[in-house]
C-alpha positions as CSV (number, residue, x, y, z in Angstrom):
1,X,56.1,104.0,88.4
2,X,57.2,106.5,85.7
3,X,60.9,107.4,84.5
4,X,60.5,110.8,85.6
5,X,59.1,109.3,89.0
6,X,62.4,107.4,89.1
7,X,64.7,110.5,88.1
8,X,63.0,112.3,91.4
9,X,63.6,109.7,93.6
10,X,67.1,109.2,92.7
11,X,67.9,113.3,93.0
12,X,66.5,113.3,96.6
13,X,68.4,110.4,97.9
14,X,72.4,110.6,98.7
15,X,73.4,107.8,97.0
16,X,77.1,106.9,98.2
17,X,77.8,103.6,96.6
18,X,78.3,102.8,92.9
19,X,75.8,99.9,91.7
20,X,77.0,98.0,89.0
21,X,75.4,94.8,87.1
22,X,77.8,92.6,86.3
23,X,75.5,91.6,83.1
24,X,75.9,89.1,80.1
25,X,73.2,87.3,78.8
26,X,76.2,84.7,77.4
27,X,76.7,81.6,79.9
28,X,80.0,80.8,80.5
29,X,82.0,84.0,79.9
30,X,83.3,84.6,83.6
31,X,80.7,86.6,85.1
32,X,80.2,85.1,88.4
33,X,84.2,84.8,88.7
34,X,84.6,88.6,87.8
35,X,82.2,89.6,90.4
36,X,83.9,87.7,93.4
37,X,87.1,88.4,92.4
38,X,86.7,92.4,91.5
39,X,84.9,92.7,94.3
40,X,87.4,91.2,96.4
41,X,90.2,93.0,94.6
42,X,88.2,96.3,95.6
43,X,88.1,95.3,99.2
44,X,92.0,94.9,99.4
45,X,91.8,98.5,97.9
46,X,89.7,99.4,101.2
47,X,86.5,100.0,99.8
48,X,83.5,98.3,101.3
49,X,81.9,96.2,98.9
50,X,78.3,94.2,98.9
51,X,77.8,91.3,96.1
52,X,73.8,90.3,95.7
53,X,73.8,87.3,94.2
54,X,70.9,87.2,91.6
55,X,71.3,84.3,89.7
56,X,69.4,81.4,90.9
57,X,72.5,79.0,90.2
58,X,73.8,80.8,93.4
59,X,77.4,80.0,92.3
60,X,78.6,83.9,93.9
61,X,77.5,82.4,97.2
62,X,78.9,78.9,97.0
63,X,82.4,81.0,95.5
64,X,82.0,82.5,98.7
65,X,81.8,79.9,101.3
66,X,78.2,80.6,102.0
67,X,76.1,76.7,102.3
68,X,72.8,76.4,100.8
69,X,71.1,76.1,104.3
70,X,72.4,79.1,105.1
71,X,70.4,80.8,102.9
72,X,67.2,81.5,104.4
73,X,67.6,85.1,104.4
74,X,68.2,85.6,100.5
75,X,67.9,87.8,97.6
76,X,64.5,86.0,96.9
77,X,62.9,87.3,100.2
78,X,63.8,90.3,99.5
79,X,62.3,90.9,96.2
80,X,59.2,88.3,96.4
81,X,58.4,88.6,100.5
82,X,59.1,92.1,101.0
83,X,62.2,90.9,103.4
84,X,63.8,94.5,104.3
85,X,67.3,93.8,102.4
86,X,69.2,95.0,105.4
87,X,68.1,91.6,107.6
88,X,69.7,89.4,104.1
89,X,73.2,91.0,104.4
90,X,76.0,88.9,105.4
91,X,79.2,88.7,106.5
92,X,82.0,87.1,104.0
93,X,85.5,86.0,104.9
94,X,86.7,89.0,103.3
95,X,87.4,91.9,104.9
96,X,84.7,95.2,104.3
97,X,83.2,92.4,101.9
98,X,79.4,91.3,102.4
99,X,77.1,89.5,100.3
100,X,73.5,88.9,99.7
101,X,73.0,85.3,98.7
102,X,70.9,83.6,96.5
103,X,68.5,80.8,97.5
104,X,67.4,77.5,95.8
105,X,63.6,79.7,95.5
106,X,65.0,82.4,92.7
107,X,65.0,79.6,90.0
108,X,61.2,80.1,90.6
109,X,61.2,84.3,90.8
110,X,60.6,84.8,87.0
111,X,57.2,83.2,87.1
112,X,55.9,85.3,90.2
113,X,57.8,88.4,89.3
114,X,55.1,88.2,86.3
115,X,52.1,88.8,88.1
116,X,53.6,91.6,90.4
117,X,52.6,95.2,90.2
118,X,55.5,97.1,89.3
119,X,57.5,94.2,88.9
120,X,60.8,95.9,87.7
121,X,61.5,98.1,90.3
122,X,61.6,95.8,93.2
123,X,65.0,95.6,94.0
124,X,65.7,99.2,93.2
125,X,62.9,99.7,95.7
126,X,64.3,97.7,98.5
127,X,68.0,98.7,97.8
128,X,67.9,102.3,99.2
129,X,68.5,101.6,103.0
130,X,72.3,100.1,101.7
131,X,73.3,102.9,99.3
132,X,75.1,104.8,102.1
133,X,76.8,101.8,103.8
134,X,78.7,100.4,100.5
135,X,81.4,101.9,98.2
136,X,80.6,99.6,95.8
137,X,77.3,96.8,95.1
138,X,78.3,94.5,92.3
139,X,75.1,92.5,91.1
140,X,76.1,89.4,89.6
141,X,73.2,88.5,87.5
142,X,72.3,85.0,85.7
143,X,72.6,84.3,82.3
144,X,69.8,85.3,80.6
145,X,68.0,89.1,79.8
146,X,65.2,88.6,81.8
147,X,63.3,89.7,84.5
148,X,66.0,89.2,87.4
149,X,68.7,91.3,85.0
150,X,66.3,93.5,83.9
151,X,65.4,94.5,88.1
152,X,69.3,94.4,88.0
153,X,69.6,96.9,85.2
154,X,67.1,99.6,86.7
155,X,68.8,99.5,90.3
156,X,71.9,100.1,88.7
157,X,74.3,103.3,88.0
158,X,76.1,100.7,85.0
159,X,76.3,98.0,83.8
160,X,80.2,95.9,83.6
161,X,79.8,93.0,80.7
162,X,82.8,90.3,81.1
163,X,82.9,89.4,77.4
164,X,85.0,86.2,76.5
165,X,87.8,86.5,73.6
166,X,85.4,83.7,71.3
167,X,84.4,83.9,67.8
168,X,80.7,85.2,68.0
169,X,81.9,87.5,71.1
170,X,80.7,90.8,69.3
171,X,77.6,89.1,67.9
172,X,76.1,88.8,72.0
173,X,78.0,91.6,72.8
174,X,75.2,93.7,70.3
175,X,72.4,92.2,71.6
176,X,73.3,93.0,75.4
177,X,74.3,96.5,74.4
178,X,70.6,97.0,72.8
179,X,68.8,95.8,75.8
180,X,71.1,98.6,77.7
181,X,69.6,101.4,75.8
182,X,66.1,99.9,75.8
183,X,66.4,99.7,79.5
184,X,68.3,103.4,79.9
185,X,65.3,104.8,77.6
186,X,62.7,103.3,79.2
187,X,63.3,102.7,83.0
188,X,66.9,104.0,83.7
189,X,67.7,107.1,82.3
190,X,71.2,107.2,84.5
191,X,72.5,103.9,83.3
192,X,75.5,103.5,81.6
193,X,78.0,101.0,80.5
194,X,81.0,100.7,82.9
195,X,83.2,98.7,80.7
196,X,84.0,95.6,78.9
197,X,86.1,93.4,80.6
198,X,87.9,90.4,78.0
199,X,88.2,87.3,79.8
200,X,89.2,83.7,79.5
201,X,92.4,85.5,77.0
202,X,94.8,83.3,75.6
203,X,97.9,85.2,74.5
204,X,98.7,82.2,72.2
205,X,95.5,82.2,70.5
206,X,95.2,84.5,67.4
207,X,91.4,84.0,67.8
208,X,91.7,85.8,71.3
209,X,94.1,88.7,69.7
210,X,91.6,88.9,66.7
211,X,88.7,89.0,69.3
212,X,90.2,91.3,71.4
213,X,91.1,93.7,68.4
214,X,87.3,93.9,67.4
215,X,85.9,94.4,70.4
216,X,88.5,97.3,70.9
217,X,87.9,99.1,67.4
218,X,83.8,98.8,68.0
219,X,83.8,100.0,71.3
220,X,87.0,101.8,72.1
221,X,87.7,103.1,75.5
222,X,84.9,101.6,76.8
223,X,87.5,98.6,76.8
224,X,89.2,98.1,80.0
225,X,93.0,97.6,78.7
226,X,93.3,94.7,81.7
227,X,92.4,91.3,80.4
228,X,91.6,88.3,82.4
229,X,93.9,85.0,81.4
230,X,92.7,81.6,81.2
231,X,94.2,80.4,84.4
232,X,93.4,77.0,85.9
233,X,93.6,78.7,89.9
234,X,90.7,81.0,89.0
235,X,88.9,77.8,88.0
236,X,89.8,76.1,91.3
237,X,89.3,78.6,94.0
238,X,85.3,78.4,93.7
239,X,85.5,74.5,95.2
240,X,87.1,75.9,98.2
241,X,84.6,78.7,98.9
242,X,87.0,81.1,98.4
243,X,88.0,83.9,95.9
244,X,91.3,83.6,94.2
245,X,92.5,86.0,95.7
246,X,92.4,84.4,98.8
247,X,93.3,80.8,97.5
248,X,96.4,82.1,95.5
249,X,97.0,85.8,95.7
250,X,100.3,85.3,93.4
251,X,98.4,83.5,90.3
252,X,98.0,85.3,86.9
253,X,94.5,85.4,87.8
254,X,94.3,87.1,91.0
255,X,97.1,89.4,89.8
256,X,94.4,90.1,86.5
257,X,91.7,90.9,89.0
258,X,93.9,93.1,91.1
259,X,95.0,95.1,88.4
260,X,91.8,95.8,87.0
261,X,90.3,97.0,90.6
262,X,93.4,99.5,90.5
263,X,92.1,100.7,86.8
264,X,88.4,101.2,88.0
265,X,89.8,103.2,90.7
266,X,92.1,105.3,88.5
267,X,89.0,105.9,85.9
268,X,86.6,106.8,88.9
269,X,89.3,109.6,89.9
270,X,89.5,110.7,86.5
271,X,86.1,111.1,86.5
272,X,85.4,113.3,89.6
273,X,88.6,115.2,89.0
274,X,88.0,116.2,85.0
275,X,86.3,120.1,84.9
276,X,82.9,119.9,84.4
277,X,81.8,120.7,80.7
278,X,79.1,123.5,80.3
């Protein structure tokens, strides 16, 4: 499938919801907990919100209260089996929230993905039936810029990087912004980056203020001014199967999350309010 085959396909259907990859090729940055937690933050908002799960840890769907043998139906089938994506969504403990969890099979979906025609475009290719039902799909993807992300990339409208305040932050950071423009000039001409989303911040830390100053003067606006604290609440709410949100609304951490849904609501108004420029 060509780029231009892509461009016409995406001009002829209505797409409704926002798709966003929730990317960083980084372990350990907060990527999993940024997708639960956003997404849940933009259900209290009343939007109606799908998370796929693509990383074969499957730690979206175990933040989420959803038990490995509940998984038959998963992201896997959909993208190796030809499942039709609509049978794999499922219902979360969040209201307007749904999610499409990962099974114990995607830690093998690399391998076959290799031998499969057209092997980037498969979930863009099964995603279409959901694109009028959700406001927003956030696609948490694994750690690692391979074939799951880069499927993740082409389905997407933009990409959201959670990028932790450490020293060799911006050094990652480069590298994930390079594979963006490969992808965008090669397979995804409408992809873009969302934002940059500091997390794990330690006010106390002049490494995390010197991080954060970098990543501000490289990037610029493209820097969401919320920040996401180290807060220990965040790091307990995934043992319950539940968002923080839901296991303490009134931490520093759920307040974080909340307060960066409300930004990525005000930016998206921005944007379909500001005049067109000719």
């Amino acid at each position: 499938m060509s780029v231009q085959d892509m461009d016409s396909i995406s001009s002829k259907k209505k797409r409704e919801a926002k798709v966003w990859s929730i990317a960083n090729q980084k372990g350990g940055v907060g990527k999993t907990t940024t997708t639960v937690n956003l997404a849940t933050a933009l259900a209290a908002c009343k939007k109606k919100v799908l998370i796929i799960d693509l990383d074969p840890q499957g730690n979206a769907s175990t933040g989420l209260g959803v038990e490995p043998d509940a998984r038959q139906q998963s992201i896997y089938q959909v993208m190796i089996e030809g499942l039709p994506i609509t049978r794999a969504v499922r219902s979360t403990d969040v209201p307007r929230m749904h999610v499409i969890s990962s099974g114990v099979e995607l830690s093998g979906a690399e391998l076959e993905l290799v031998n499969l025609a057209e092997r980037e475009f498969k979930l863009v290719n099964a995603i279409g039936p959901l694109l009028d039902q959700f406001d927003y799909i956030l696609i948490d993807c694994p750690p690692a810029l391979g074939l799951l992300t880069l499927n993740a990339l082409v389905a997407s409208d933009a990409v959201l990087v959670p990028l932790q305040t450490e020293f060799y932050a911006l050094e990652g950071l480069s590298h994930l912004l390079r594979t963006i423009d490969r992808v965008k000039r090669g397979l995804n001409r409408r992809l873009q980056i969302q934002g940059i989303v500091l997390t794990m911040y330690d006010r106390r830390n002049n490494l995390c203020e010197m991080v954060a100053a970098d990543v501000r003067d490289f990037l610029g606006d493209k820097v969401f001014n919320t920040v996401i604290p180290r807060n220990v609440r965040v790091s307990e709410a995934p043992s319950h199967g539940k968002p923080v949100l839901l296991y303490d609304v009134a931490c520093a951490g759920s307040q974080a999350y909340i307060k960066l849904a409300g930004e990525i609501l005000r930016n998206e108004q921005v944007r379909v309010t500001e005049p067109a420029v000719a």
